[in-house]
Amino acid sequence: MMKSLSNLPKKDYPKEKPKIRKYSVIPARAVQDESLHPTSLHLLAAIGLHTNGAGVCWPSLETICQVTGYAEHRTPIEALKVLKSKKYVRQLRPKDY
């Protein structure tokens, strides 16, 4: 039998999505890249929601999962590997920007 959300204690409600920008800027070449899986493009757009003026961001996997709706961390981790290999994103060391 399914539980009704109205009967659950407040702490058991699904977490709200974090407050973030209303738009994301992503490279046009990513949109035009037919070899890029939609999951990777979705992740790139989600990452773009968190970038600062220098194009740097550091959202946690939990935040990425909340924004994208992915249930497990494995999905964005695998998509991030693809984005790194295609040079749409790069991982910086602290203060490397």
PDB file of N, CA and C in Angstrom:
ATOM      1  N   MET A   1       0.832  -1.170   0.000  1.00  0.00           N
ATOM      2  CA  MET A   1       0.000   0.000   0.000  1.00  0.00           C
ATOM      3  C   MET A   1       0.885   1.244   0.000  1.00  0.00           C
ATOM      4  N   MET A   2       0.546   2.237  -0.802  1.00  0.00           N
ATOM      5  CA  MET A   2       1.334   3.457  -0.917  1.00  0.00           C
ATOM      6  C   MET A   2       1.008   4.436   0.197  1.00  0.00           C
ATOM      7  N   LYS A   3       2.035   5.081   0.717  1.00  0.00           N
ATOM      8  CA  LYS A   3       1.841   6.103   1.740  1.00  0.00           C
ATOM      9  C   LYS A   3       1.460   7.416   1.079  1.00  0.00           C
ATOM     10  N   SER A   4       0.591   8.142   1.697  1.00  0.00           N
ATOM     11  CA  SER A   4       0.257   9.477   1.236  1.00  0.00           C
ATOM     12  C   SER A   4       1.277  10.441   1.839  1.00  0.00           C
ATOM     13  N   LEU A   5       1.755  11.394   1.037  1.00  0.00           N
ATOM     14  CA  LEU A   5       2.730  12.355   1.549  1.00  0.00           C
ATOM     15  C   LEU A   5       2.161  13.183   2.686  1.00  0.00           C
ATOM     16  N   SER A   6       0.865  13.421   2.670  1.00  0.00           N
ATOM     17  CA  SER A   6       0.275  14.248   3.723  1.00  0.00           C
ATOM     18  C   SER A   6       0.286  13.542   5.080  1.00  0.00           C
ATOM     19  N   ASN A   7       0.427  12.217   5.080  1.00  0.00           N
ATOM     20  CA  ASN A   7       0.456  11.461   6.334  1.00  0.00           C
ATOM     21  C   ASN A   7       1.871  11.282   6.880  1.00  0.00           C
ATOM     22  N   LEU A   8       2.887  11.645   6.096  1.00  0.00           N
ATOM     23  CA  LEU A   8       4.265  11.467   6.533  1.00  0.00           C
ATOM     24  C   LEU A   8       4.687  12.617   7.435  1.00  0.00           C
ATOM     25  N   PRO A   9       5.537  12.332   8.413  1.00  0.00           N
ATOM     26  CA  PRO A   9       6.103  13.432   9.189  1.00  0.00           C
ATOM     27  C   PRO A   9       6.897  14.350   8.261  1.00  0.00           C
ATOM     28  N   LYS A  10       7.006  15.605   8.607  1.00  0.00           N
ATOM     29  CA  LYS A  10       7.658  16.592   7.750  1.00  0.00           C
ATOM     30  C   LYS A  10       9.064  16.179   7.342  1.00  0.00           C
ATOM     31  N   LYS A  11       9.839  15.554   8.234  1.00  0.00           N
ATOM     32  CA  LYS A  11      11.217  15.180   7.913  1.00  0.00           C
ATOM     33  C   LYS A  11      11.314  14.148   6.799  1.00  0.00           C
ATOM     34  N   ASP A  12      10.234  13.414   6.508  1.00  0.00           N
ATOM     35  CA  ASP A  12      10.261  12.379   5.488  1.00  0.00           C
ATOM     36  C   ASP A  12       9.873  12.875   4.097  1.00  0.00           C
ATOM     37  N   TYR A  13       9.517  14.146   3.964  1.00  0.00           N
ATOM     38  CA  TYR A  13       9.192  14.676   2.651  1.00  0.00           C
ATOM     39  C   TYR A  13      10.458  14.685   1.795  1.00  0.00           C
ATOM     40  N   PRO A  14      10.301  14.549   0.486  1.00  0.00           N
ATOM     41  CA  PRO A  14      11.485  14.647  -0.387  1.00  0.00           C
ATOM     42  C   PRO A  14      12.145  16.008  -0.220  1.00  0.00           C
ATOM     43  N   LYS A  15      13.469  16.022  -0.337  1.00  0.00           N
ATOM     44  CA  LYS A  15      14.210  17.281  -0.216  1.00  0.00           C
ATOM     45  C   LYS A  15      13.836  18.211  -1.360  1.00  0.00           C
ATOM     46  N   GLU A  16      13.754  19.487  -1.063  1.00  0.00           N
ATOM     47  CA  GLU A  16      13.483  20.470  -2.104  1.00  0.00           C
ATOM     48  C   GLU A  16      14.735  20.676  -2.932  1.00  0.00           C
ATOM     49  N   LYS A  17      14.538  21.041  -4.176  1.00  0.00           N
ATOM     50  CA  LYS A  17      15.684  21.352  -5.029  1.00  0.00           C
ATOM     51  C   LYS A  17      16.316  22.637  -4.518  1.00  0.00           C
ATOM     52  N   PRO A  18      17.644  22.726  -4.559  1.00  0.00           N
ATOM     53  CA  PRO A  18      18.314  23.935  -4.068  1.00  0.00           C
ATOM     54  C   PRO A  18      17.960  25.146  -4.919  1.00  0.00           C
ATOM     55  N   LYS A  19      17.997  26.311  -4.308  1.00  0.00           N
ATOM     56  CA  LYS A  19      17.739  27.544  -5.044  1.00  0.00           C
ATOM     57  C   LYS A  19      18.990  27.877  -5.869  1.00  0.00           C
ATOM     58  N   ILE A  20      18.800  27.951  -7.172  1.00  0.00           N
ATOM     59  CA  ILE A  20      19.910  28.184  -8.086  1.00  0.00           C
ATOM     60  C   ILE A  20      19.460  29.147  -9.178  1.00  0.00           C
ATOM     61  N   ARG A  21      20.351  29.432 -10.088  1.00  0.00           N
ATOM     62  CA  ARG A  21      20.030  30.303 -11.214  1.00  0.00           C
ATOM     63  C   ARG A  21      18.817  29.770 -11.980  1.00  0.00           C
ATOM     64  N   LYS A  22      18.198  30.662 -12.728  1.00  0.00           N
ATOM     65  CA  LYS A  22      17.048  30.267 -13.535  1.00  0.00           C
ATOM     66  C   LYS A  22      17.452  29.826 -14.935  1.00  0.00           C
ATOM     67  N   TYR A  23      18.714  29.985 -15.286  1.00  0.00           N
ATOM     68  CA  TYR A  23      19.183  29.586 -16.609  1.00  0.00           C
ATOM     69  C   TYR A  23      20.612  29.077 -16.509  1.00  0.00           C
ATOM     70  N   SER A  24      21.039  28.412 -17.575  1.00  0.00           N
ATOM     71  CA  SER A  24      22.387  27.866 -17.624  1.00  0.00           C
ATOM     72  C   SER A  24      22.980  28.140 -18.998  1.00  0.00           C
ATOM     73  N   VAL A  25      24.244  28.502 -19.035  1.00  0.00           N
ATOM     74  CA  VAL A  25      24.940  28.710 -20.303  1.00  0.00           C
ATOM     75  C   VAL A  25      25.843  27.512 -20.524  1.00  0.00           C
ATOM     76  N   ILE A  26      25.658  26.854 -21.656  1.00  0.00           N
ATOM     77  CA  ILE A  26      26.492  25.700 -21.991  1.00  0.00           C
ATOM     78  C   ILE A  26      27.055  25.901 -23.397  1.00  0.00           C
ATOM     79  N   PRO A  27      28.166  25.249 -23.714  1.00  0.00           N
ATOM     80  CA  PRO A  27      28.772  25.426 -25.039  1.00  0.00           C
ATOM     81  C   PRO A  27      27.841  24.937 -26.156  1.00  0.00           C
ATOM     82  N   ALA A  28      27.737  25.727 -27.223  1.00  0.00           N
ATOM     83  CA  ALA A  28      26.913  25.347 -28.369  1.00  0.00           C
ATOM     84  C   ALA A  28      27.418  24.042 -28.983  1.00  0.00           C
ATOM     85  N   ARG A  29      28.729  23.836 -28.948  1.00  0.00           N
ATOM     86  CA  ARG A  29      29.268  22.603 -29.543  1.00  0.00           C
ATOM     87  C   ARG A  29      28.781  21.367 -28.804  1.00  0.00           C
ATOM     88  N   ALA A  30      28.451  21.501 -27.509  1.00  0.00           N
ATOM     89  CA  ALA A  30      27.909  20.368 -26.757  1.00  0.00           C
ATOM     90  C   ALA A  30      26.502  20.027 -27.236  1.00  0.00           C
ATOM     91  N   VAL A  31      25.720  21.050 -27.512  1.00  0.00           N
ATOM     92  CA  VAL A  31      24.358  20.834 -28.012  1.00  0.00           C
ATOM     93  C   VAL A  31      24.389  20.194 -29.395  1.00  0.00           C
ATOM     94  N   GLN A  32      25.376  20.572 -30.198  1.00  0.00           N
ATOM     95  CA  GLN A  32      25.484  20.063 -31.564  1.00  0.00           C
ATOM     96  C   GLN A  32      26.226  18.730 -31.655  1.00  0.00           C
ATOM     97  N   ASP A  33      26.806  18.281 -30.556  1.00  0.00           N
ATOM     98  CA  ASP A  33      27.583  17.033 -30.542  1.00  0.00           C
ATOM     99  C   ASP A  33      26.627  15.839 -30.508  1.00  0.00           C
ATOM    100  N   GLU A  34      26.443  15.202 -31.658  1.00  0.00           N
ATOM    101  CA  GLU A  34      25.511  14.076 -31.761  1.00  0.00           C
ATOM    102  C   GLU A  34      25.991  12.850 -31.000  1.00  0.00           C
ATOM    103  N   SER A  35      27.279  12.793 -30.686  1.00  0.00           N
ATOM    104  CA  SER A  35      27.795  11.634 -29.951  1.00  0.00           C
ATOM    105  C   SER A  35      27.625  11.798 -28.435  1.00  0.00           C
ATOM    106  N   LEU A  36      27.217  12.984 -27.995  1.00  0.00           N
ATOM    107  CA  LEU A  36      27.045  13.247 -26.564  1.00  0.00           C
ATOM    108  C   LEU A  36      25.681  12.735 -26.115  1.00  0.00           C
ATOM    109  N   HIS A  37      25.685  11.817 -25.177  1.00  0.00           N
ATOM    110  CA  HIS A  37      24.444  11.234 -24.658  1.00  0.00           C
ATOM    111  C   HIS A  37      23.627  12.317 -23.939  1.00  0.00           C
ATOM    112  N   PRO A  38      22.308  12.268 -24.036  1.00  0.00           N
ATOM    113  CA  PRO A  38      21.467  13.261 -23.352  1.00  0.00           C
ATOM    114  C   PRO A  38      21.737  13.382 -21.852  1.00  0.00           C
ATOM    115  N   THR A  39      22.137  12.294 -21.212  1.00  0.00           N
ATOM    116  CA  THR A  39      22.452  12.343 -19.780  1.00  0.00           C
ATOM    117  C   THR A  39      23.651  13.261 -19.530  1.00  0.00           C
ATOM    118  N   SER A  40      24.655  13.182 -20.389  1.00  0.00           N
ATOM    119  CA  SER A  40      25.831  14.041 -20.243  1.00  0.00           C
ATOM    120  C   SER A  40      25.473  15.496 -20.504  1.00  0.00           C
ATOM    121  N   LEU A  41      24.625  15.734 -21.480  1.00  0.00           N
ATOM    122  CA  LEU A  41      24.190  17.097 -21.765  1.00  0.00           C
ATOM    123  C   LEU A  41      23.366  17.652 -20.607  1.00  0.00           C
ATOM    124  N   HIS A  42      22.526  16.812 -20.028  1.00  0.00           N
ATOM    125  CA  HIS A  42      21.730  17.204 -18.856  1.00  0.00           C
ATOM    126  C   HIS A  42      22.644  17.580 -17.692  1.00  0.00           C
ATOM    127  N   LEU A  43      23.673  16.783 -17.473  1.00  0.00           N
ATOM    128  CA  LEU A  43      24.617  17.074 -16.399  1.00  0.00           C
ATOM    129  C   LEU A  43      25.370  18.376 -16.674  1.00  0.00           C
ATOM    130  N   LEU A  44      25.779  18.594 -17.925  1.00  0.00           N
ATOM    131  CA  LEU A  44      26.490  19.823 -18.277  1.00  0.00           C
ATOM    132  C   LEU A  44      25.617  21.050 -18.002  1.00  0.00           C
ATOM    133  N   ALA A  45      24.353  20.962 -18.319  1.00  0.00           N
ATOM    134  CA  ALA A  45      23.430  22.069 -18.031  1.00  0.00           C
ATOM    135  C   ALA A  45      23.288  22.271 -16.527  1.00  0.00           C
ATOM    136  N   ALA A  46      23.221  21.185 -15.769  1.00  0.00           N
ATOM    137  CA  ALA A  46      23.104  21.284 -14.305  1.00  0.00           C
ATOM    138  C   ALA A  46      24.363  21.902 -13.702  1.00  0.00           C
ATOM    139  N   ILE A  47      25.514  21.530 -14.215  1.00  0.00           N
ATOM    140  CA  ILE A  47      26.767  22.116 -13.736  1.00  0.00           C
ATOM    141  C   ILE A  47      26.784  23.608 -14.047  1.00  0.00           C
ATOM    142  N   GLY A  48      26.308  23.973 -15.238  1.00  0.00           N
ATOM    143  CA  GLY A  48      26.271  25.368 -15.634  1.00  0.00           C
ATOM    144  C   GLY A  48      25.432  26.244 -14.717  1.00  0.00           C
ATOM    145  N   LEU A  49      24.473  25.655 -14.035  1.00  0.00           N
ATOM    146  CA  LEU A  49      23.640  26.406 -13.086  1.00  0.00           C
ATOM    147  C   LEU A  49      24.436  26.894 -11.883  1.00  0.00           C
ATOM    148  N   HIS A  50      25.568  26.275 -11.630  1.00  0.00           N
ATOM    149  CA  HIS A  50      26.341  26.561 -10.419  1.00  0.00           C
ATOM    150  C   HIS A  50      27.640  27.326 -10.673  1.00  0.00           C
ATOM    151  N   THR A  51      27.929  27.675 -11.924  1.00  0.00           N
ATOM    152  CA  THR A  51      29.204  28.332 -12.200  1.00  0.00           C
ATOM    153  C   THR A  51      29.206  29.787 -11.744  1.00  0.00           C
ATOM    154  N   ASN A  52      30.384  30.253 -11.367  1.00  0.00           N
ATOM    155  CA  ASN A  52      30.531  31.664 -10.996  1.00  0.00           C
ATOM    156  C   ASN A  52      30.963  32.457 -12.238  1.00  0.00           C
ATOM    157  N   GLY A  53      31.315  33.707 -12.055  1.00  0.00           N
ATOM    158  CA  GLY A  53      31.712  34.557 -13.170  1.00  0.00           C
ATOM    159  C   GLY A  53      32.932  34.060 -13.917  1.00  0.00           C
ATOM    160  N   ALA A  54      33.775  33.289 -13.256  1.00  0.00           N
ATOM    161  CA  ALA A  54      34.973  32.742 -13.895  1.00  0.00           C
ATOM    162  C   ALA A  54      34.699  31.394 -14.554  1.00  0.00           C
ATOM    163  N   GLY A  55      33.462  30.916 -14.474  1.00  0.00           N
ATOM    164  CA  GLY A  55      33.129  29.620 -15.052  1.00  0.00           C
ATOM    165  C   GLY A  55      33.509  28.453 -14.165  1.00  0.00           C
ATOM    166  N   VAL A  56      33.737  28.712 -12.891  1.00  0.00           N
ATOM    167  CA  VAL A  56      34.160  27.687 -11.939  1.00  0.00           C
ATOM    168  C   VAL A  56      32.977  27.329 -11.039  1.00  0.00           C
ATOM    169  N   CYS A  57      32.846  26.063 -10.722  1.00  0.00           N
ATOM    170  CA  CYS A  57      31.796  25.641  -9.794  1.00  0.00           C
ATOM    171  C   CYS A  57      32.262  24.425  -9.008  1.00  0.00           C
ATOM    172  N   TRP A  58      31.571  24.133  -7.940  1.00  0.00           N
ATOM    173  CA  TRP A  58      31.927  22.988  -7.110  1.00  0.00           C
ATOM    174  C   TRP A  58      30.686  22.405  -6.428  1.00  0.00           C
ATOM    175  N   PRO A  59      29.629  22.095  -7.188  1.00  0.00           N
ATOM    176  CA  PRO A  59      28.457  21.485  -6.554  1.00  0.00           C
ATOM    177  C   PRO A  59      28.773  20.052  -6.111  1.00  0.00           C
ATOM    178  N   SER A  60      28.181  19.649  -5.022  1.00  0.00           N
ATOM    179  CA  SER A  60      28.383  18.277  -4.542  1.00  0.00           C
ATOM    180  C   SER A  60      27.579  17.310  -5.405  1.00  0.00           C
ATOM    181  N   LEU A  61      27.901  16.036  -5.312  1.00  0.00           N
ATOM    182  CA  LEU A  61      27.114  15.027  -6.025  1.00  0.00           C
ATOM    183  C   LEU A  61      25.668  15.033  -5.536  1.00  0.00           C
ATOM    184  N   GLU A  62      25.482  15.263  -4.259  1.00  0.00           N
ATOM    185  CA  GLU A  62      24.123  15.332  -3.710  1.00  0.00           C
ATOM    186  C   GLU A  62      23.340  16.472  -4.358  1.00  0.00           C
ATOM    187  N   THR A  63      23.974  17.628  -4.510  1.00  0.00           N
ATOM    188  CA  THR A  63      23.324  18.771  -5.148  1.00  0.00           C
ATOM    189  C   THR A  63      22.993  18.460  -6.604  1.00  0.00           C
ATOM    190  N   ILE A  64      23.939  17.866  -7.311  1.00  0.00           N
ATOM    191  CA  ILE A  64      23.712  17.504  -8.712  1.00  0.00           C
ATOM    192  C   ILE A  64      22.540  16.526  -8.818  1.00  0.00           C
ATOM    193  N   CYS A  65      22.478  15.552  -7.928  1.00  0.00           N
ATOM    194  CA  CYS A  65      21.383  14.584  -7.955  1.00  0.00           C
ATOM    195  C   CYS A  65      20.039  15.260  -7.655  1.00  0.00           C
ATOM    196  N   GLN A  66      20.038  16.222  -6.744  1.00  0.00           N
ATOM    197  CA  GLN A  66      18.799  16.945  -6.442  1.00  0.00           C
ATOM    198  C   GLN A  66      18.335  17.762  -7.645  1.00  0.00           C
ATOM    199  N   VAL A  67      19.263  18.434  -8.308  1.00  0.00           N
ATOM    200  CA  VAL A  67      18.910  19.291  -9.440  1.00  0.00           C
ATOM    201  C   VAL A  67      18.441  18.463 -10.630  1.00  0.00           C
ATOM    202  N   THR A  68      19.117  17.363 -10.903  1.00  0.00           N
ATOM    203  CA  THR A  68      18.816  16.562 -12.090  1.00  0.00           C
ATOM    204  C   THR A  68      17.751  15.497 -11.852  1.00  0.00           C
ATOM    205  N   GLY A  69      17.568  15.118 -10.604  1.00  0.00           N
ATOM    206  CA  GLY A  69      16.601  14.068 -10.302  1.00  0.00           C
ATOM    207  C   GLY A  69      17.189  12.665 -10.369  1.00  0.00           C
ATOM    208  N   TYR A  70      18.513  12.553 -10.543  1.00  0.00           N
ATOM    209  CA  TYR A  70      19.135  11.229 -10.569  1.00  0.00           C
ATOM    210  C   TYR A  70      19.064  10.618  -9.178  1.00  0.00           C
ATOM    211  N   ALA A  71      18.706   9.341  -9.117  1.00  0.00           N
ATOM    212  CA  ALA A  71      18.529   8.672  -7.837  1.00  0.00           C
ATOM    213  C   ALA A  71      19.839   8.205  -7.222  1.00  0.00           C
ATOM    214  N   GLU A  72      20.843   7.975  -8.038  1.00  0.00           N
ATOM    215  CA  GLU A  72      22.112   7.478  -7.509  1.00  0.00           C
ATOM    216  C   GLU A  72      23.279   8.283  -8.069  1.00  0.00           C
ATOM    217  N   HIS A  73      24.382   8.270  -7.376  1.00  0.00           N
ATOM    218  CA  HIS A  73      25.559   9.063  -7.758  1.00  0.00           C
ATOM    219  C   HIS A  73      26.265   8.512  -8.982  1.00  0.00           C
ATOM    220  N   ARG A  74      26.071   7.253  -9.276  1.00  0.00           N
ATOM    221  CA  ARG A  74      26.792   6.623 -10.381  1.00  0.00           C
ATOM    222  C   ARG A  74      26.492   7.313 -11.722  1.00  0.00           C
ATOM    223  N   THR A  75      25.242   7.726 -11.931  1.00  0.00           N
ATOM    224  CA  THR A  75      24.855   8.343 -13.204  1.00  0.00           C
ATOM    225  C   THR A  75      25.632   9.629 -13.474  1.00  0.00           C
ATOM    226  N   PRO A  76      25.639  10.608 -12.554  1.00  0.00           N
ATOM    227  CA  PRO A  76      26.417  11.820 -12.853  1.00  0.00           C
ATOM    228  C   PRO A  76      27.924  11.585 -12.865  1.00  0.00           C
ATOM    229  N   ILE A  77      28.413  10.622 -12.107  1.00  0.00           N
ATOM    230  CA  ILE A  77      29.850  10.325 -12.119  1.00  0.00           C
ATOM    231  C   ILE A  77      30.268   9.835 -13.505  1.00  0.00           C
ATOM    232  N   GLU A  78      29.487   8.918 -14.076  1.00  0.00           N
ATOM    233  CA  GLU A  78      29.805   8.395 -15.410  1.00  0.00           C
ATOM    234  C   GLU A  78      29.657   9.487 -16.469  1.00  0.00           C
ATOM    235  N   ALA A  79      28.627  10.319 -16.365  1.00  0.00           N
ATOM    236  CA  ALA A  79      28.433  11.407 -17.329  1.00  0.00           C
ATOM    237  C   ALA A  79      29.561  12.429 -17.219  1.00  0.00           C
ATOM    238  N   LEU A  80      30.037  12.673 -16.002  1.00  0.00           N
ATOM    239  CA  LEU A  80      31.134  13.617 -15.803  1.00  0.00           C
ATOM    240  C   LEU A  80      32.421  13.101 -16.453  1.00  0.00           C
ATOM    241  N   LYS A  81      32.652  11.800 -16.382  1.00  0.00           N
ATOM    242  CA  LYS A  81      33.823  11.218 -17.052  1.00  0.00           C
ATOM    243  C   LYS A  81      33.776  11.486 -18.551  1.00  0.00           C
ATOM    244  N   VAL A  82      32.593  11.359 -19.142  1.00  0.00           N
ATOM    245  CA  VAL A  82      32.432  11.622 -20.570  1.00  0.00           C
ATOM    246  C   VAL A  82      32.693  13.095 -20.871  1.00  0.00           C
ATOM    247  N   LEU A  83      32.126  13.983 -20.054  1.00  0.00           N
ATOM    248  CA  LEU A  83      32.316  15.421 -20.269  1.00  0.00           C
ATOM    249  C   LEU A  83      33.787  15.812 -20.148  1.00  0.00           C
ATOM    250  N   LYS A  84      34.499  15.188 -19.217  1.00  0.00           N
ATOM    251  CA  LYS A  84      35.939  15.462 -19.075  1.00  0.00           C
ATOM    252  C   LYS A  84      36.707  14.947 -20.288  1.00  0.00           C
ATOM    253  N   SER A  85      36.377  13.752 -20.748  1.00  0.00           N
ATOM    254  CA  SER A  85      37.111  13.166 -21.883  1.00  0.00           C
ATOM    255  C   SER A  85      36.883  13.969 -23.166  1.00  0.00           C
ATOM    256  N   LYS A  86      35.716  14.578 -23.305  1.00  0.00           N
ATOM    257  CA  LYS A  86      35.416  15.389 -24.486  1.00  0.00           C
ATOM    258  C   LYS A  86      35.805  16.858 -24.288  1.00  0.00           C
ATOM    259  N   LYS A  87      36.389  17.148 -23.130  1.00  0.00           N
ATOM    260  CA  LYS A  87      36.899  18.482 -22.792  1.00  0.00           C
ATOM    261  C   LYS A  87      35.804  19.560 -22.718  1.00  0.00           C
ATOM    262  N   TYR A  88      34.608  19.153 -22.300  1.00  0.00           N
ATOM    263  CA  TYR A  88      33.554  20.133 -22.019  1.00  0.00           C
ATOM    264  C   TYR A  88      33.722  20.705 -20.615  1.00  0.00           C
ATOM    265  N   VAL A  89      34.324  19.939 -19.730  1.00  0.00           N
ATOM    266  CA  VAL A  89      34.631  20.398 -18.375  1.00  0.00           C
ATOM    267  C   VAL A  89      36.031  19.917 -18.024  1.00  0.00           C
ATOM    268  N   ARG A  90      36.618  20.561 -17.063  1.00  0.00           N
ATOM    269  CA  ARG A  90      37.906  20.095 -16.548  1.00  0.00           C
ATOM    270  C   ARG A  90      37.885  20.266 -15.039  1.00  0.00           C
ATOM    271  N   GLN A  91      38.627  19.415 -14.398  1.00  0.00           N
ATOM    272  CA  GLN A  91      38.712  19.447 -12.934  1.00  0.00           C
ATOM    273  C   GLN A  91      39.954  20.229 -12.540  1.00  0.00           C
ATOM    274  N   LEU A  92      39.727  21.283 -11.794  1.00  0.00           N
ATOM    275  CA  LEU A  92      40.831  22.144 -11.365  1.00  0.00           C
ATOM    276  C   LEU A  92      41.279  21.793  -9.970  1.00  0.00           C
ATOM    277  N   ARG A  93      42.538  22.083  -9.713  1.00  0.00           N
ATOM    278  CA  ARG A  93      43.034  21.989  -8.348  1.00  0.00           C
ATOM    279  C   ARG A  93      42.588  23.240  -7.623  1.00  0.00           C
ATOM    280  N   PRO A  94      42.570  23.227  -6.307  1.00  0.00           N
ATOM    281  CA  PRO A  94      42.206  24.448  -5.565  1.00  0.00           C
ATOM    282  C   PRO A  94      43.077  25.627  -6.003  1.00  0.00           C
ATOM    283  N   LYS A  95      42.447  26.753  -6.208  1.00  0.00           N
ATOM    284  CA  LYS A  95      43.109  28.007  -6.612  1.00  0.00           C
ATOM    285  C   LYS A  95      43.809  27.897  -7.955  1.00  0.00           C
ATOM    286  N   ASP A  96      43.296  27.024  -8.838  1.00  0.00           N
ATOM    287  CA  ASP A  96      43.876  26.857 -10.159  1.00  0.00           C
ATOM    288  C   ASP A  96      43.052  27.627 -11.201  1.00  0.00           C
ATOM    289  N   TYR A  97      42.359  28.664 -10.758  1.00  0.00           N
ATOM    290  CA  TYR A  97      41.545  29.446 -11.693  1.00  0.00           C
ATOM    291  C   TYR A  97      41.750  30.927 -11.475  1.00  0.00           C
TER     292      TYR A  97
END
